[in-house]
């Protein structure tokens, strides 16, 4: 029961960083300070997610911090076993089970590189985060009915459940507006994800509160369908059926390779 609660907390973090429920963003951020999900500091999630909302760079392996794609040349240099692992991570079963570990390890390595390069502010964020996580795990072990290891596993699969939502939120296509999905469900997962299944609507209107998304989508359904090129699924069951064990796309980013070469050549 704790797993979906932690998933819902992550969904609430997403709403809070977009300016809800209070007009005072400092108050919004203060609510999310306790590291309930323990794997990623809220302040870093906020910074990366807001950078992700530059629609022109969505899915770009360099400029989109939430991209699961790799530069094709980087992909070609990977070992066979790592390619197999990353391809498995592009199936829904792989994303739910392996995704949290791969995402957390990759993110932590990138963060550590920045800290070693002298980013003191980033180091401070992580020190405070780890102190908060330690406090939560001590309190859980001392006063709760769950061990620290049990809580960690709940947090791990809470992120895994959240990755059902993010699994195909975006696709790498030339048309920017067609990169974000619409999943037309009103079921329990839509509630758990606070209507972010209507992801194309969210990217078009990121400040629109989660509880306003369904009505706004229905009022403008045809326009959003044209805008996102029909990148649409009826429900998460359809997503499970199609991609449980089938990779949704290649890991190598299929778009403008000349642009990637220019990015690699920058100091």
Tab-separated table of C-alpha atoms in Angstrom:
chain	number	residue	atom	x	y	z
A	1	UNK	CA	0.000	0.000	0.000
A	2	UNK	CA	2.951	2.333	0.548
A	3	UNK	CA	4.125	2.024	-3.075
A	4	UNK	CA	1.185	3.932	-4.670
A	5	UNK	CA	1.307	6.478	-1.821
A	6	UNK	CA	4.922	7.295	-2.716
A	7	UNK	CA	3.953	7.403	-6.401
A	8	UNK	CA	1.172	9.854	-5.590
A	9	UNK	CA	3.645	11.969	-3.617
A	10	UNK	CA	5.834	12.171	-6.731
A	11	UNK	CA	2.797	13.249	-8.751
A	12	UNK	CA	2.117	15.934	-6.143
A	13	UNK	CA	5.733	17.105	-6.395
A	14	UNK	CA	5.170	17.555	-10.116
A	15	UNK	CA	2.091	19.707	-9.509
A	16	UNK	CA	3.809	21.768	-6.832
A	17	UNK	CA	6.793	22.704	-8.996
A	18	UNK	CA	4.336	23.952	-11.628
A	19	UNK	CA	2.881	26.454	-9.174
A	20	UNK	CA	0.120	24.651	-7.273
A	21	UNK	CA	-1.676	24.867	-4.928
A	22	UNK	CA	-0.431	28.242	-3.601
A	23	UNK	CA	0.589	31.365	-5.473
A	24	UNK	CA	3.630	31.587	-3.202
A	25	UNK	CA	6.139	29.185	-4.764
A	26	UNK	CA	8.343	29.214	-1.679
A	27	UNK	CA	5.421	27.810	0.308
A	28	UNK	CA	4.760	25.228	-2.393
A	29	UNK	CA	8.396	24.107	-2.338
A	30	UNK	CA	8.456	23.970	1.456
A	31	UNK	CA	5.676	21.366	1.406
A	32	UNK	CA	7.863	19.084	-0.702
A	33	UNK	CA	11.028	19.422	1.393
A	34	UNK	CA	10.665	16.090	3.296
A	35	UNK	CA	12.260	13.487	0.978
A	36	UNK	CA	9.414	10.962	1.107
A	37	UNK	CA	10.496	9.309	-2.154
A	38	UNK	CA	14.156	9.346	-0.943
A	39	UNK	CA	15.813	8.702	-4.362
A	40	UNK	CA	15.952	12.223	-5.867
A	41	UNK	CA	16.098	15.628	-4.106
A	42	UNK	CA	12.977	17.678	-4.848
A	43	UNK	CA	15.048	20.744	-5.763
A	44	UNK	CA	16.928	18.772	-8.418
A	45	UNK	CA	13.749	17.218	-9.754
A	46	UNK	CA	12.258	20.700	-10.023
A	47	UNK	CA	15.243	22.162	-11.880
A	48	UNK	CA	15.516	19.233	-14.300
A	49	UNK	CA	11.799	19.061	-14.970
A	50	UNK	CA	11.473	22.758	-15.727
A	51	UNK	CA	14.390	22.404	-18.165
A	52	UNK	CA	12.539	19.460	-19.717
A	53	UNK	CA	9.627	21.793	-20.478
A	54	UNK	CA	11.565	23.546	-23.245
A	55	UNK	CA	9.439	21.817	-25.870
A	56	UNK	CA	11.945	22.248	-28.714
A	57	UNK	CA	14.469	20.018	-26.940
A	58	UNK	CA	12.146	17.243	-25.713
A	59	UNK	CA	13.813	13.807	-26.161
A	60	UNK	CA	17.183	15.385	-27.094
A	61	UNK	CA	19.788	13.190	-25.340
A	62	UNK	CA	21.887	16.242	-24.412
A	63	UNK	CA	19.407	19.044	-23.761
A	64	UNK	CA	16.446	17.167	-22.278
A	65	UNK	CA	17.349	15.977	-18.752
A	66	UNK	CA	14.459	13.489	-18.808
A	67	UNK	CA	15.356	11.858	-22.130
A	68	UNK	CA	15.850	8.090	-22.293
A	69	UNK	CA	17.537	8.331	-25.699
A	70	UNK	CA	21.276	8.198	-26.363
A	71	UNK	CA	23.391	9.868	-29.003
A	72	UNK	CA	23.758	7.178	-31.722
A	73	UNK	CA	27.554	7.403	-31.582
A	74	UNK	CA	27.488	6.954	-27.798
A	75	UNK	CA	25.102	4.017	-28.261
A	76	UNK	CA	27.418	2.370	-30.789
A	77	UNK	CA	30.288	2.456	-28.291
A	78	UNK	CA	28.303	0.619	-25.608
A	79	UNK	CA	29.108	-3.021	-24.859
A	80	UNK	CA	26.702	-5.744	-26.002
A	81	UNK	CA	25.474	-6.500	-22.486
A	82	UNK	CA	24.781	-2.831	-21.745
A	83	UNK	CA	22.920	-2.443	-25.031
A	84	UNK	CA	20.795	-5.445	-24.083
A	85	UNK	CA	20.099	-3.932	-20.655
A	86	UNK	CA	19.110	-0.547	-22.082
A	87	UNK	CA	16.930	-2.196	-24.720
A	88	UNK	CA	15.161	-4.142	-21.968
A	89	UNK	CA	14.688	-0.839	-20.163
A	90	UNK	CA	12.724	0.313	-23.213
A	91	UNK	CA	10.068	-2.327	-22.507
A	92	UNK	CA	7.426	-1.567	-19.904
A	93	UNK	CA	8.394	-4.511	-17.670
A	94	UNK	CA	12.037	-3.483	-17.863
A	95	UNK	CA	11.245	0.169	-17.140
A	96	UNK	CA	9.221	-0.673	-14.017
A	97	UNK	CA	11.769	-3.124	-12.600
A	98	UNK	CA	15.152	-1.860	-13.849
A	99	UNK	CA	14.260	1.742	-14.629
A	100	UNK	CA	14.541	3.162	-11.110
A	101	UNK	CA	18.037	1.686	-10.652
A	102	UNK	CA	19.311	2.788	-14.057
A	103	UNK	CA	17.825	6.275	-13.732
A	104	UNK	CA	19.057	6.802	-10.163
A	105	UNK	CA	22.578	5.530	-10.849
A	106	UNK	CA	22.911	7.576	-14.038
A	107	UNK	CA	21.563	10.708	-12.383
A	108	UNK	CA	23.757	10.300	-9.288
A	109	UNK	CA	26.878	9.857	-11.444
A	110	UNK	CA	26.106	13.030	-13.391
A	111	UNK	CA	25.438	14.939	-10.171
A	112	UNK	CA	28.653	13.685	-8.552
A	113	UNK	CA	30.650	14.843	-11.573
A	114	UNK	CA	29.240	18.349	-11.169
A	115	UNK	CA	29.944	18.359	-7.431
A	116	UNK	CA	33.541	17.225	-7.998
A	117	UNK	CA	33.900	20.020	-10.537
A	118	UNK	CA	33.153	22.504	-7.767
A	119	UNK	CA	29.369	23.031	-7.734
A	120	UNK	CA	28.983	23.803	-4.020
A	121	UNK	CA	25.307	24.685	-4.271
A	122	UNK	CA	24.567	21.280	-5.752
A	123	UNK	CA	26.651	19.633	-3.053
A	124	UNK	CA	24.614	21.437	-0.400
A	125	UNK	CA	21.355	20.209	-1.927
A	126	UNK	CA	22.554	16.611	-1.782
A	127	UNK	CA	23.915	16.906	1.771
A	128	UNK	CA	20.556	18.213	2.996
A	129	UNK	CA	18.715	15.557	1.021
A	130	UNK	CA	20.795	12.690	2.413
A	131	UNK	CA	20.403	14.055	5.936
A	132	UNK	CA	16.623	14.119	5.462
A	133	UNK	CA	16.598	10.590	4.036
A	134	UNK	CA	18.680	9.344	6.984
A	135	UNK	CA	16.257	10.942	9.431
A	136	UNK	CA	13.244	9.368	7.721
A	137	UNK	CA	14.823	5.903	7.687
A	138	UNK	CA	15.810	6.191	11.363
A	139	UNK	CA	12.296	7.261	12.342
A	140	UNK	CA	10.743	4.467	10.264
A	141	UNK	CA	13.043	1.874	11.844
A	142	UNK	CA	12.516	3.198	15.368
A	143	UNK	CA	8.803	3.947	15.428
A	144	UNK	CA	7.310	2.376	12.319
A	145	UNK	CA	6.141	-1.127	11.450
A	146	UNK	CA	8.475	-1.324	8.444
A	147	UNK	CA	12.239	-1.722	8.266
A	148	UNK	CA	14.452	0.838	6.562
A	149	UNK	CA	15.126	-1.719	3.808
A	150	UNK	CA	11.388	-2.277	3.388
A	151	UNK	CA	10.788	1.463	3.055
A	152	UNK	CA	13.583	1.728	0.498
A	153	UNK	CA	11.987	-1.036	-1.582
A	154	UNK	CA	8.630	0.746	-1.418
A	155	UNK	CA	10.320	3.946	-2.629
A	156	UNK	CA	12.073	2.018	-5.406
A	157	UNK	CA	8.881	0.489	-6.766
A	158	UNK	CA	7.010	3.731	-6.142
A	159	UNK	CA	9.356	5.240	-8.729
A	160	UNK	CA	8.854	2.135	-10.882
A	161	UNK	CA	5.083	2.625	-10.809
A	162	UNK	CA	5.566	6.284	-11.705
A	163	UNK	CA	7.564	5.142	-14.735
A	164	UNK	CA	4.427	3.524	-16.139
A	165	UNK	CA	3.354	7.120	-16.721
A	166	UNK	CA	6.640	8.391	-18.122
A	167	UNK	CA	7.353	5.266	-20.208
A	168	UNK	CA	5.968	6.661	-23.471
A	169	UNK	CA	5.131	10.230	-22.515
A	170	UNK	CA	7.408	11.341	-25.352
A	171	UNK	CA	8.494	10.080	-28.744
A	172	UNK	CA	11.367	11.291	-30.908
A	173	UNK	CA	9.720	12.776	-34.009
A	174	UNK	CA	10.499	15.908	-35.995
A	175	UNK	CA	7.290	17.764	-35.171
A	176	UNK	CA	7.747	19.226	-31.679
A	177	UNK	CA	4.051	19.221	-30.763
A	178	UNK	CA	3.761	15.548	-31.725
A	179	UNK	CA	6.315	14.426	-29.147
A	180	UNK	CA	3.911	14.283	-26.166
A	181	UNK	CA	1.304	11.567	-25.704
A	182	UNK	CA	-2.392	11.515	-24.871
A	183	UNK	CA	-3.726	8.454	-23.035
A	184	UNK	CA	-7.496	8.746	-22.874
A	185	UNK	CA	-8.184	7.002	-19.606
A	186	UNK	CA	-10.089	8.119	-16.515
A	187	UNK	CA	-9.121	5.073	-14.450
A	188	UNK	CA	-7.153	4.703	-11.207
A	189	UNK	CA	-3.777	5.257	-12.879
A	190	UNK	CA	-4.957	8.585	-14.291
A	191	UNK	CA	-5.862	9.619	-10.750
A	192	UNK	CA	-2.564	8.326	-9.376
A	193	UNK	CA	-0.693	10.331	-12.006
A	194	UNK	CA	-2.928	13.396	-11.480
A	195	UNK	CA	-4.132	13.375	-15.080
A	196	UNK	CA	-0.653	13.550	-16.576
A	197	UNK	CA	-1.807	10.839	-18.946
A	198	UNK	CA	-3.038	13.887	-20.910
A	199	UNK	CA	0.584	14.815	-21.335
A	200	UNK	CA	0.269	16.730	-24.577
A	201	UNK	CA	-2.217	19.038	-22.854
A	202	UNK	CA	0.129	19.488	-19.905
A	203	UNK	CA	3.043	20.477	-22.146
A	204	UNK	CA	0.890	22.940	-24.045
A	205	UNK	CA	-0.481	24.458	-20.815
A	206	UNK	CA	1.968	23.540	-17.995
A	207	UNK	CA	0.412	25.936	-15.477
A	208	UNK	CA	-3.062	24.381	-15.831
A	209	UNK	CA	-3.934	22.572	-12.585
A	210	UNK	CA	-4.278	18.789	-12.755
A	211	UNK	CA	-7.980	18.785	-11.901
A	212	UNK	CA	-8.738	21.093	-14.849
A	213	UNK	CA	-6.953	18.992	-17.482
A	214	UNK	CA	-9.739	16.453	-18.343
A	215	UNK	CA	-12.471	19.035	-18.962
A	216	UNK	CA	-10.098	21.271	-20.903
A	217	UNK	CA	-8.998	18.322	-23.035
A	218	UNK	CA	-12.567	17.246	-23.801
A	219	UNK	CA	-13.469	20.788	-24.790
A	220	UNK	CA	-10.507	20.936	-27.202
A	221	UNK	CA	-10.030	17.259	-28.042
A	222	UNK	CA	-9.916	17.577	-31.834
A	223	UNK	CA	-7.407	20.416	-31.658
A	224	UNK	CA	-5.069	18.470	-29.370
A	225	UNK	CA	-5.335	15.368	-31.560
A	226	UNK	CA	-4.332	17.375	-34.612
A	227	UNK	CA	-1.599	19.134	-32.682
A	228	UNK	CA	0.099	15.976	-31.426
A	229	UNK	CA	-0.289	14.058	-34.685
A	230	UNK	CA	-2.513	11.375	-33.197
A	231	UNK	CA	0.076	10.116	-30.693
A	232	UNK	CA	-2.648	8.591	-28.583
A	233	UNK	CA	-3.618	5.444	-26.662
A	234	UNK	CA	-7.036	4.465	-25.339
A	235	UNK	CA	-5.808	3.297	-21.941
A	236	UNK	CA	-2.813	2.050	-19.987
A	237	UNK	CA	-4.053	-1.482	-20.653
A	238	UNK	CA	-3.320	-0.870	-24.335
A	239	UNK	CA	0.168	0.313	-23.389
A	240	UNK	CA	0.721	-2.841	-21.286
A	241	UNK	CA	-0.545	-5.077	-24.097
A	242	UNK	CA	1.677	-3.519	-26.760
A	243	UNK	CA	4.884	-2.828	-24.865
A	244	UNK	CA	5.101	-5.098	-21.821
A	245	UNK	CA	7.982	-7.035	-23.388
A	246	UNK	CA	8.412	-5.130	-26.668
A	247	UNK	CA	10.705	-2.078	-26.841
A	248	UNK	CA	8.705	1.034	-27.646
A	249	UNK	CA	11.538	2.592	-29.697
A	250	UNK	CA	15.273	2.226	-30.289
A	251	UNK	CA	17.512	3.680	-27.585
A	252	UNK	CA	19.556	5.619	-30.168
A	253	UNK	CA	18.017	9.036	-30.848
A	254	UNK	CA	16.699	8.930	-34.449
A	255	UNK	CA	16.594	12.661	-35.205
A	256	UNK	CA	19.050	15.339	-36.426
A	257	UNK	CA	22.479	13.694	-36.093
A	258	UNK	CA	24.285	16.757	-37.469
A	259	UNK	CA	22.937	18.748	-34.534
A	260	UNK	CA	24.203	16.127	-32.106
A	261	UNK	CA	27.653	16.307	-33.687
A	262	UNK	CA	27.660	20.058	-33.164
A	263	UNK	CA	26.682	19.562	-29.517
A	264	UNK	CA	29.480	16.993	-29.005
A	265	UNK	CA	32.030	19.367	-30.504
A	266	UNK	CA	31.210	22.133	-28.047
A	267	UNK	CA	33.735	22.484	-25.184
